[in-house]
Amino acid sequence: MGVFDSFRRKPQPEAEFASHRGYYATHEAFDYDDWDDRLGRLDEAVELEERKRLRWWQKPYWLGRRKRWWAVRIVAGIIGLFILLVAWLAVTAPLGKSLEPIAPPQVTLLAADGTPIARNGAVTDEPVLVKDLPPHVVEAFLAIEDRRFYDHWGVDPRGIARAAFTGTGGGSTITQQLAKFTFLSPERTLTRKAREALIAFWLESWLTKDEILERYLSNAYFGDNVYGLRAASLHYFYRQPEKLKPNQAAMLAGLLQAPSRYAPTKHYDRAEKRMALVVQSMVAAGYITEAEARAMKPPALDVRLKSDLPTGTYFADWALPEARKEVEGGYSRQTLTTTLDSRLQNIARQVTQRAPLGKAQVALVAMRPNGEVVAMIGGKDYAKSPFNRATQAKRQPGSTFKLFVYLAALRAGWSPEDRIANTEFTEGSYRPKNSRGRYSESLTLEQAFAQSSNVAAVRLLQEVGSEKVIKLARELGVTTPLAKGDPSLALGTSTMTLLELTSAYAAVAADAYPVEPHAFARPERGFFENLLDGPSSFSSSTHAEMEQMLRAAINNGTGRAAMLSGPNFGKTGTTQDNRDALFVGYAGDLVVGVWIGNDDNSPLDGGISGGGLPARIWRDFMNQALGVKAAPSRPKPSAQDDPGGPIEPLDVPDIGDIPIGDGNSRIRIRDGEAVFSTEIDGIPVDIRLDEDGVGVDEAAIEEARRAAEERRNEAIRRARDERLRQLEPVEN
């Protein structure tokens, strides 16, 4: 109708309603149905108006609804719930995860000089591309796992029915299997199967069929710790998957159902039977003929990728978590160079193996002042006990903790020349004792630190305050709990790892804190990076005074057994009842901590102390590591002119055995150790005197005591027999 039609058309008169003339008809011609219909519409209109005034939380709002109203809303709710579920899956199971291997890739760790030291992790390799694979490779997997892969939408009811009745082909599609081992746990529940189906639909909507198949083949497990088709074909047949022969592809395809059970390297007969089933499935699917199937013989294995590298060492176990971060999300095998120095590691192994440890365990950590760990021993034998006592065992550090007490005192204004009481505690509930009961009126801080005075350390902690000591320990990287207000804190009663303790000493060596121990080299920090967020350092006077005391502990104190010919700094530590013995110190560019103890925390045999065997292990390691000779324990004797009088033993060069008394007793001097040999009732007994004090062979003394007791009993018995003979009557 045109725009101007309204002007041309004449208005039509409106229809008029006939009036009822004031009365209602009662005859049979009245239309009751029409009247009821009108009344019904009126009631609906009134009800609709009343319902509009109701709110959704009121009960009448929901009553009286028609079936169609409820059906429409239920269907809409289901659709909305499905959309929300798909959206939730998209957030919680991102598609990108299907690109990642389901097991960590193989990582080979190298020492700093390139020497392989350990290999760990699953064997993986680069993903495969369907377009590059021969048809018989793809067909072998489709025939046994998912024959209708290119026809379904992620879930195949026909395939499920066929698998149930014939036993061939997988009940789950390749898409479902990818969803299962990429996104879901291996639990067998209806909930997991429902999620598996939903994710399969989702993958089908976002990826092409070839992309799904590629990711499936690149992630699947083939046994022998091998993941992915490329790694499997190289492992079993030393052949790239693009060059696999039909029989090789058929055997690999058969492994997927139970990789560990069918792995041909261990169960070739089972793999051969499974391969026959794959070949028959290929015939049934029309991929090959019966003649081709009969001509397909089981392939010969060609396993060349053998390794004589250990899968674990103390250092490797500690370094691997950091290595995983370096290679996270990759397929290919990774080779990473660590900070471990193979020469220093060998030295550490040698000095700990030849140490007379008895039943005790040993741990050693060597690092650069910047935290690069160059050697690590976590126990006597990794094969027998992989527990790393350098990084996992939390033991009391003993007097090595005094570093934090004295360093806090220096920062608070004390100096090494200041004196502190060294008298015995006679009051209070906590009364620490000095080793061997050695006390004096007072000592300088340097003397107290060198002699490792316990009473002086506790008094110094009380003077400085435990808060400052704990704050300093935290700054130097100590993270273990430290008891505030506990006087025993000064004596190292809080537990920590040897690695943590050695890192704190490295902070003093570097004059930069905190020092974070690490197994892989880190780039040097730039000038502006150090300026904005660089490490902290001590004042020059505080650092010099602390090193003065650390050097005194070796040269003039409890650590004399660790003395080197050059500058050396360190501290001994021995816990209550000789349960732990430690020595931690640094020289040159190495910071080394040594611990000896029993795993059950029992006292060490022979009363080993930090100034004894740990100090000697530290010294032996440093001598070889730094290429220096040990400092002599006393000046070497030199030839002199005849003094014209009695010859003193120390004037004689190259002292041998010195006879004493009747010739049954002698003194021998060997490597800074004096041995007095004598006889007790004919039993030889050795008494040793060294930096650890006097040592006696208790077994020899006990044997001499028993021998003397037996001789005494024999003498008594003879005397009694002699008296009895004298009392006997004399025969005429």
PDB file of N, CA and C in Angstrom, residues 192-224:
ATOM      1  N   ARG A 192      34.306 -40.028  36.040  1.00  0.00           N
ATOM      2  CA  ARG A 192      35.465 -39.829  35.168  1.00  0.00           C
ATOM      3  C   ARG A 192      35.145 -40.163  33.721  1.00  0.00           C
ATOM      4  N   LYS A 193      34.359 -41.220  33.507  1.00  0.00           N
ATOM      5  CA  LYS A 193      33.972 -41.574  32.137  1.00  0.00           C
ATOM      6  C   LYS A 193      33.122 -40.483  31.506  1.00  0.00           C
ATOM      7  N   ALA A 194      32.253 -39.856  32.308  1.00  0.00           N
ATOM      8  CA  ALA A 194      31.434 -38.762  31.774  1.00  0.00           C
ATOM      9  C   ALA A 194      32.315 -37.582  31.391  1.00  0.00           C
ATOM     10  N   ARG A 195      33.271 -37.250  32.251  1.00  0.00           N
ATOM     11  CA  ARG A 195      34.189 -36.150  31.924  1.00  0.00           C
ATOM     12  C   ARG A 195      35.021 -36.498  30.697  1.00  0.00           C
ATOM     13  N   GLU A 196      35.425 -37.758  30.604  1.00  0.00           N
ATOM     14  CA  GLU A 196      36.211 -38.202  29.457  1.00  0.00           C
ATOM     15  C   GLU A 196      35.443 -37.984  28.160  1.00  0.00           C
ATOM     16  N   ALA A 197      34.154 -38.331  28.158  1.00  0.00           N
ATOM     17  CA  ALA A 197      33.331 -38.138  26.957  1.00  0.00           C
ATOM     18  C   ALA A 197      33.155 -36.661  26.625  1.00  0.00           C
ATOM     19  N   LEU A 198      32.926 -35.853  27.660  1.00  0.00           N
ATOM     20  CA  LEU A 198      32.749 -34.412  27.422  1.00  0.00           C
ATOM     21  C   LEU A 198      34.017 -33.784  26.845  1.00  0.00           C
ATOM     22  N   ILE A 199      35.175 -34.162  27.422  1.00  0.00           N
ATOM     23  CA  ILE A 199      36.439 -33.615  26.917  1.00  0.00           C
ATOM     24  C   ILE A 199      36.703 -34.107  25.498  1.00  0.00           C
ATOM     25  N   ALA A 200      36.315 -35.347  25.222  1.00  0.00           N
ATOM     26  CA  ALA A 200      36.491 -35.876  23.866  1.00  0.00           C
ATOM     27  C   ALA A 200      35.690 -35.047  22.859  1.00  0.00           C
ATOM     28  N   PHE A 201      34.432 -34.726  23.188  1.00  0.00           N
ATOM     29  CA  PHE A 201      33.632 -33.863  22.310  1.00  0.00           C
ATOM     30  C   PHE A 201      34.300 -32.504  22.137  1.00  0.00           C
ATOM     31  N   TRP A 202      34.814 -32.002  23.214  1.00  0.00           N
ATOM     32  CA  TRP A 202      35.458 -30.680  23.174  1.00  0.00           C
ATOM     33  C   TRP A 202      36.700 -30.698  22.279  1.00  0.00           C
ATOM     34  N   LEU A 203      37.537 -31.759  22.437  1.00  0.00           N
ATOM     35  CA  LEU A 203      38.720 -31.877  21.590  1.00  0.00           C
ATOM     36  C   LEU A 203      38.333 -31.992  20.119  1.00  0.00           C
ATOM     37  N   GLU A 204      37.295 -32.762  19.847  1.00  0.00           N
ATOM     38  CA  GLU A 204      36.855 -32.927  18.454  1.00  0.00           C
ATOM     39  C   GLU A 204      36.381 -31.607  17.854  1.00  0.00           C
ATOM     40  N   SER A 205      35.833 -30.733  18.681  1.00  0.00           N
ATOM     41  CA  SER A 205      35.334 -29.457  18.152  1.00  0.00           C
ATOM     42  C   SER A 205      36.441 -28.436  17.940  1.00  0.00           C
ATOM     43  N   TRP A 206      37.573 -28.625  18.613  1.00  0.00           N
ATOM     44  CA  TRP A 206      38.644 -27.632  18.516  1.00  0.00           C
ATOM     45  C   TRP A 206      39.820 -28.087  17.661  1.00  0.00           C
ATOM     46  N   LEU A 207      40.012 -29.381  17.519  1.00  0.00           N
ATOM     47  CA  LEU A 207      41.171 -29.902  16.794  1.00  0.00           C
ATOM     48  C   LEU A 207      40.714 -30.713  15.591  1.00  0.00           C
ATOM     49  N   THR A 208      41.608 -30.801  14.626  1.00  0.00           N
ATOM     50  CA  THR A 208      41.340 -31.678  13.487  1.00  0.00           C
ATOM     51  C   THR A 208      41.657 -33.111  13.879  1.00  0.00           C
ATOM     52  N   LYS A 209      41.193 -34.058  13.092  1.00  0.00           N
ATOM     53  CA  LYS A 209      41.449 -35.469  13.371  1.00  0.00           C
ATOM     54  C   LYS A 209      42.943 -35.776  13.385  1.00  0.00           C
ATOM     55  N   ASP A 210      43.662 -35.211  12.440  1.00  0.00           N
ATOM     56  CA  ASP A 210      45.104 -35.468  12.384  1.00  0.00           C
ATOM     57  C   ASP A 210      45.806 -34.905  13.614  1.00  0.00           C
ATOM     58  N   GLU A 211      45.377 -33.740  14.078  1.00  0.00           N
ATOM     59  CA  GLU A 211      45.990 -33.147  15.266  1.00  0.00           C
ATOM     60  C   GLU A 211      45.731 -34.017  16.496  1.00  0.00           C
ATOM     61  N   ILE A 212      44.530 -34.550  16.600  1.00  0.00           N
ATOM     62  CA  ILE A 212      44.232 -35.437  17.729  1.00  0.00           C
ATOM     63  C   ILE A 212      45.092 -36.687  17.670  1.00  0.00           C
ATOM     64  N   LEU A 213      45.205 -37.288  16.494  1.00  0.00           N
ATOM     65  CA  LEU A 213      46.001 -38.502  16.348  1.00  0.00           C
ATOM     66  C   LEU A 213      47.474 -38.229  16.624  1.00  0.00           C
ATOM     67  N   GLU A 214      47.986 -37.095  16.168  1.00  0.00           N
ATOM     68  CA  GLU A 214      49.389 -36.737  16.405  1.00  0.00           C
ATOM     69  C   GLU A 214      49.672 -36.607  17.896  1.00  0.00           C
ATOM     70  N   ARG A 215      48.778 -35.956  18.607  1.00  0.00           N
ATOM     71  CA  ARG A 215      49.006 -35.762  20.032  1.00  0.00           C
ATOM     72  C   ARG A 215      48.845 -37.069  20.806  1.00  0.00           C
ATOM     73  N   TYR A 216      47.971 -37.911  20.337  1.00  0.00           N
ATOM     74  CA  TYR A 216      47.810 -39.220  20.954  1.00  0.00           C
ATOM     75  C   TYR A 216      49.084 -40.052  20.783  1.00  0.00           C
ATOM     76  N   LEU A 217      49.583 -40.148  19.567  1.00  0.00           N
ATOM     77  CA  LEU A 217      50.786 -40.942  19.313  1.00  0.00           C
ATOM     78  C   LEU A 217      52.021 -40.354  19.986  1.00  0.00           C
ATOM     79  N   SER A 218      52.066 -39.046  20.162  1.00  0.00           N
ATOM     80  CA  SER A 218      53.235 -38.396  20.768  1.00  0.00           C
ATOM     81  C   SER A 218      53.226 -38.473  22.280  1.00  0.00           C
ATOM     82  N   ASN A 219      52.089 -38.836  22.890  1.00  0.00           N
ATOM     83  CA  ASN A 219      51.985 -38.907  24.344  1.00  0.00           C
ATOM     84  C   ASN A 219      51.847 -40.313  24.884  1.00  0.00           C
ATOM     85  N   ALA A 220      51.455 -41.272  24.053  1.00  0.00           N
ATOM     86  CA  ALA A 220      51.125 -42.612  24.544  1.00  0.00           C
ATOM     87  C   ALA A 220      52.348 -43.304  25.142  1.00  0.00           C
ATOM     88  N   TYR A 221      52.086 -44.160  26.129  1.00  0.00           N
ATOM     89  CA  TYR A 221      53.147 -44.903  26.806  1.00  0.00           C
ATOM     90  C   TYR A 221      53.359 -46.239  26.117  1.00  0.00           C
ATOM     91  N   PHE A 222      54.630 -46.586  25.810  1.00  0.00           N
ATOM     92  CA  PHE A 222      54.976 -47.801  25.076  1.00  0.00           C
ATOM     93  C   PHE A 222      55.811 -48.772  25.911  1.00  0.00           C
ATOM     94  N   GLY A 223      55.863 -48.584  27.237  1.00  0.00           N
ATOM     95  CA  GLY A 223      56.648 -49.488  28.072  1.00  0.00           C
ATOM     96  C   GLY A 223      58.106 -49.079  28.155  1.00  0.00           C
ATOM     97  N   ASP A 224      58.842 -49.702  29.068  1.00  0.00           N
ATOM     98  CA  ASP A 224      60.275 -49.427  29.263  1.00  0.00           C
ATOM     99  C   ASP A 224      60.551 -47.949  29.554  1.00  0.00           C
TER     100      ASP A 224
END
